[in-house]
GROMACS .gro file of C-alpha atoms in nm:
model
  143
    1MET     CA    1  -2.072  -5.849   1.229
    2SER     CA    2  -2.231  -6.257   1.131
    3SER     CA    3  -1.988  -6.279   0.855
    4THR     CA    4  -1.741  -6.103   0.646
    5PHE     CA    5  -1.767  -6.077   0.208
    6GLU     CA    6  -1.412  -5.984   0.169
    7ALA     CA    7  -1.138  -5.871   0.419
    8SER     CA    8  -1.208  -5.516   0.280
    9TYR     CA    9  -1.536  -5.494   0.354
   10THR     CA   10  -1.525  -5.599   0.733
   11ALA     CA   11  -1.734  -5.448   1.023
   12SER     CA   12  -1.504  -5.151   1.123
   13ARG     CA   13  -1.609  -4.963   0.753
   14CYS     CA   14  -1.958  -4.933   0.937
   15ILE     CA   15  -1.834  -4.791   1.255
   16ASP     CA   16  -1.528  -4.548   1.149
   17SER     CA   17  -1.731  -4.219   1.159
   18VAL     CA   18  -1.682  -4.198   0.775
   19VAL     CA   19  -1.989  -4.112   0.575
   20SER     CA   20  -1.849  -3.907   0.300
   21ASP     CA   21  -1.692  -4.210   0.132
   22VAL     CA   22  -1.956  -4.314  -0.120
   23SER     CA   23  -1.743  -4.545  -0.273
   24ILE     CA   24  -1.734  -4.932  -0.238
   25SER     CA   25  -1.447  -4.912   0.006
   26GLY     CA   26  -1.663  -4.736   0.264
   27VAL     CA   27  -1.912  -5.023   0.334
   28CYS     CA   28  -1.941  -5.326   0.508
   29ARG     CA   29  -2.060  -5.674   0.353
   30SER     CA   30  -2.194  -6.009   0.489
   31ASN     CA   31  -2.221  -6.305   0.292
   32ASP     CA   32  -2.519  -6.412   0.132
   33GLU     CA   33  -2.664  -6.559   0.428
   34ALA     CA   34  -2.987  -6.633   0.649
   35ASN     CA   35  -3.030  -6.354   0.938
   36PRO     CA   36  -2.698  -6.162   0.866
   37TYR     CA   37  -2.654  -5.921   1.153
   38LEU     CA   38  -2.418  -5.581   1.256
   39ARG     CA   39  -2.327  -5.592   1.610
   40ILE     CA   40  -2.168  -5.254   1.782
   41ASP     CA   41  -1.975  -5.331   2.136
   42LEU     CA   42  -2.030  -4.995   2.330
   43GLY     CA   43  -1.786  -5.158   2.573
   44ALA     CA   44  -2.025  -5.137   2.856
   45ASP     CA   45  -2.395  -5.077   2.965
   46LEU     CA   46  -2.492  -4.743   2.817
   47ASN     CA   47  -2.817  -4.528   2.793
   48VAL     CA   48  -2.890  -4.559   2.431
   49ALA     CA   49  -3.192  -4.308   2.252
   50TRP     CA   50  -3.132  -4.356   1.862
   51VAL     CA   51  -2.958  -4.560   1.604
   52GLN     CA   52  -2.882  -4.401   1.260
   53ILE     CA   53  -2.806  -4.576   0.969
   54TYR     CA   54  -2.648  -4.533   0.670
   55ASN     CA   55  -2.744  -4.718   0.376
   56ARG     CA   56  -2.424  -4.783   0.089
   57ILE     CA   57  -2.463  -4.559  -0.210
   58GLY     CA   58  -2.496  -4.684  -0.568
   59CYS     CA   59  -2.642  -5.003  -0.631
   60CYS     CA   60  -2.746  -5.280  -0.392
   61GLN     CA   61  -2.927  -5.035  -0.186
   62GLU     CA   62  -3.242  -5.288  -0.135
   63ARG     CA   63  -3.012  -5.523   0.017
   64LEU     CA   64  -3.153  -5.311   0.327
   65GLY     CA   65  -3.525  -5.442   0.319
   66TYR     CA   66  -3.665  -5.511   0.587
   67PHE     CA   67  -3.459  -5.467   0.925
   68LYS     CA   68  -3.450  -5.469   1.320
   69LEU     CA   69  -3.279  -5.298   1.563
   70TRP     CA   70  -3.194  -5.470   1.917
   71LEU     CA   71  -3.054  -5.378   2.253
   72GLU     CA   72  -2.862  -5.637   2.449
   73SER     CA   73  -2.714  -5.592   2.837
   74ALA     CA   74  -2.383  -5.703   2.944
   75SER     CA   75  -2.598  -5.984   3.141
   76GLY     CA   76  -2.765  -6.055   2.815
   77VAL     CA   77  -3.090  -5.947   2.848
   78ARG     CA   78  -3.224  -5.884   2.460
   79THR     CA   79  -3.466  -5.610   2.349
   80GLN     CA   80  -3.636  -5.541   1.987
   81CYS     CA   81  -3.617  -5.149   2.006
   82ALA     CA   82  -3.728  -5.066   1.654
   83SER     CA   83  -3.759  -5.173   1.321
   84GLY     CA   84  -3.753  -5.050   0.984
   85THR     CA   85  -3.795  -5.118   0.566
   86CYS     CA   86  -3.569  -4.963   0.265
   87GLY     CA   87  -3.840  -5.025  -0.001
   88GLY     CA   88  -3.693  -5.008  -0.368
   89SER     CA   89  -3.367  -4.941  -0.514
   90SER     CA   90  -3.350  -4.634  -0.382
   91CYS     CA   91  -3.277  -4.523  -0.009
   92PRO     CA   92  -2.974  -4.423   0.079
   93GLY     CA   93  -3.090  -4.287   0.419
   94PRO     CA   94  -3.011  -4.183   0.685
   95PHE     CA   95  -3.256  -4.355   0.894
   96MET     CA   96  -3.296  -4.196   1.245
   97LEU     CA   97  -3.481  -4.484   1.508
   98SER     CA   98  -3.573  -4.397   1.810
   99CYS     CA   99  -3.418  -4.698   2.005
  100VAL     CA  100  -3.422  -4.675   2.386
  101GLY     CA  101  -3.267  -4.867   2.671
  102SER     CA  102  -2.969  -4.964   2.841
  103ALA     CA  103  -2.745  -5.187   2.630
  104ARG     CA  104  -2.356  -5.298   2.585
  105TYR     CA  105  -2.436  -5.396   2.198
  106VAL     CA  106  -2.695  -5.250   1.952
  107GLU     CA  107  -2.733  -5.494   1.692
  108VAL     CA  108  -2.874  -5.475   1.328
  109LEU     CA  109  -3.056  -5.709   1.202
  110LEU     CA  110  -3.167  -5.843   0.874
  111PRO     CA  111  -3.425  -6.128   0.937
  112GLY     CA  112  -3.455  -6.410   0.676
  113SER     CA  113  -3.269  -6.664   0.440
  114ASN     CA  114  -3.040  -6.530   0.131
  115ARG     CA  115  -2.977  -6.151   0.296
  116ILE     CA  116  -2.697  -5.971   0.226
  117LEU     CA  117  -2.600  -5.703   0.518
  118ASN     CA  118  -2.394  -5.412   0.312
  119LEU     CA  119  -2.402  -5.056   0.491
  120ARG     CA  120  -2.213  -4.739   0.501
  121GLU     CA  121  -2.211  -4.628   0.880
  122VAL     CA  122  -2.417  -4.691   1.193
  123TYR     CA  123  -2.415  -4.430   1.457
  124VAL     CA  124  -2.545  -4.476   1.843
  125PHE     CA  125  -2.661  -4.159   1.998
  126ALA     CA  126  -2.734  -4.109   2.415
  127ALA     CA  127  -2.899  -3.797   2.289
  128SER     CA  128  -3.240  -3.717   2.443
  129HIS     CA  129  -3.306  -3.601   2.095
  130PRO     CA  130  -3.183  -3.680   1.725
  131PRO     CA  131  -2.917  -3.488   1.606
  132SER     CA  132  -2.910  -3.272   1.315
  133PRO     CA  133  -2.903  -3.440   0.972
  134PRO     CA  134  -2.566  -3.391   0.789
  135PRO     CA  135  -2.559  -3.113   0.536
  136PRO     CA  136  -2.625  -3.281   0.130
  137PRO     CA  137  -2.315  -3.291  -0.078
  138LEU     CA  138  -2.203  -3.008  -0.237
  139PRO     CA  139  -2.300  -2.989  -0.592
  140PRO     CA  140  -1.949  -3.071  -0.840
  141GLN     CA  141  -1.787  -2.744  -0.945
  142LEU     CA  142  -1.800  -2.603  -1.302
  143PRO     CA  143  -1.435  -2.548  -1.432
   0.00000   0.00000   0.00000
């Protein structure tokens, strides 16, 4: 991640496979900066097909705004594979984006100045079609 706002908002919060934690403790967050990014190391060049982004829940969802997805090979070749926009204050996602290529690194980039990267989760898939979306949360139980 380009920076970390506080120790409890580390990049690992966005790649821990936990989307059910909708509290603020379940998100990663950068400082307010130019071009913040979250870079995921896949360990080796792998065939990527889809990237799924879960925005934070609650306030500040508009921070995601316009974003770009980049793939980078172990040899350093970078390719933009997708982009998207979260327009407004209610866009939690998930956003499923086709992002096809071979990459060791997958990067979510928020271009521009005075941006804050503040996400809940990012998944990278190597499937030929997108996975099924998660089921909606259960309604609260009445006593």
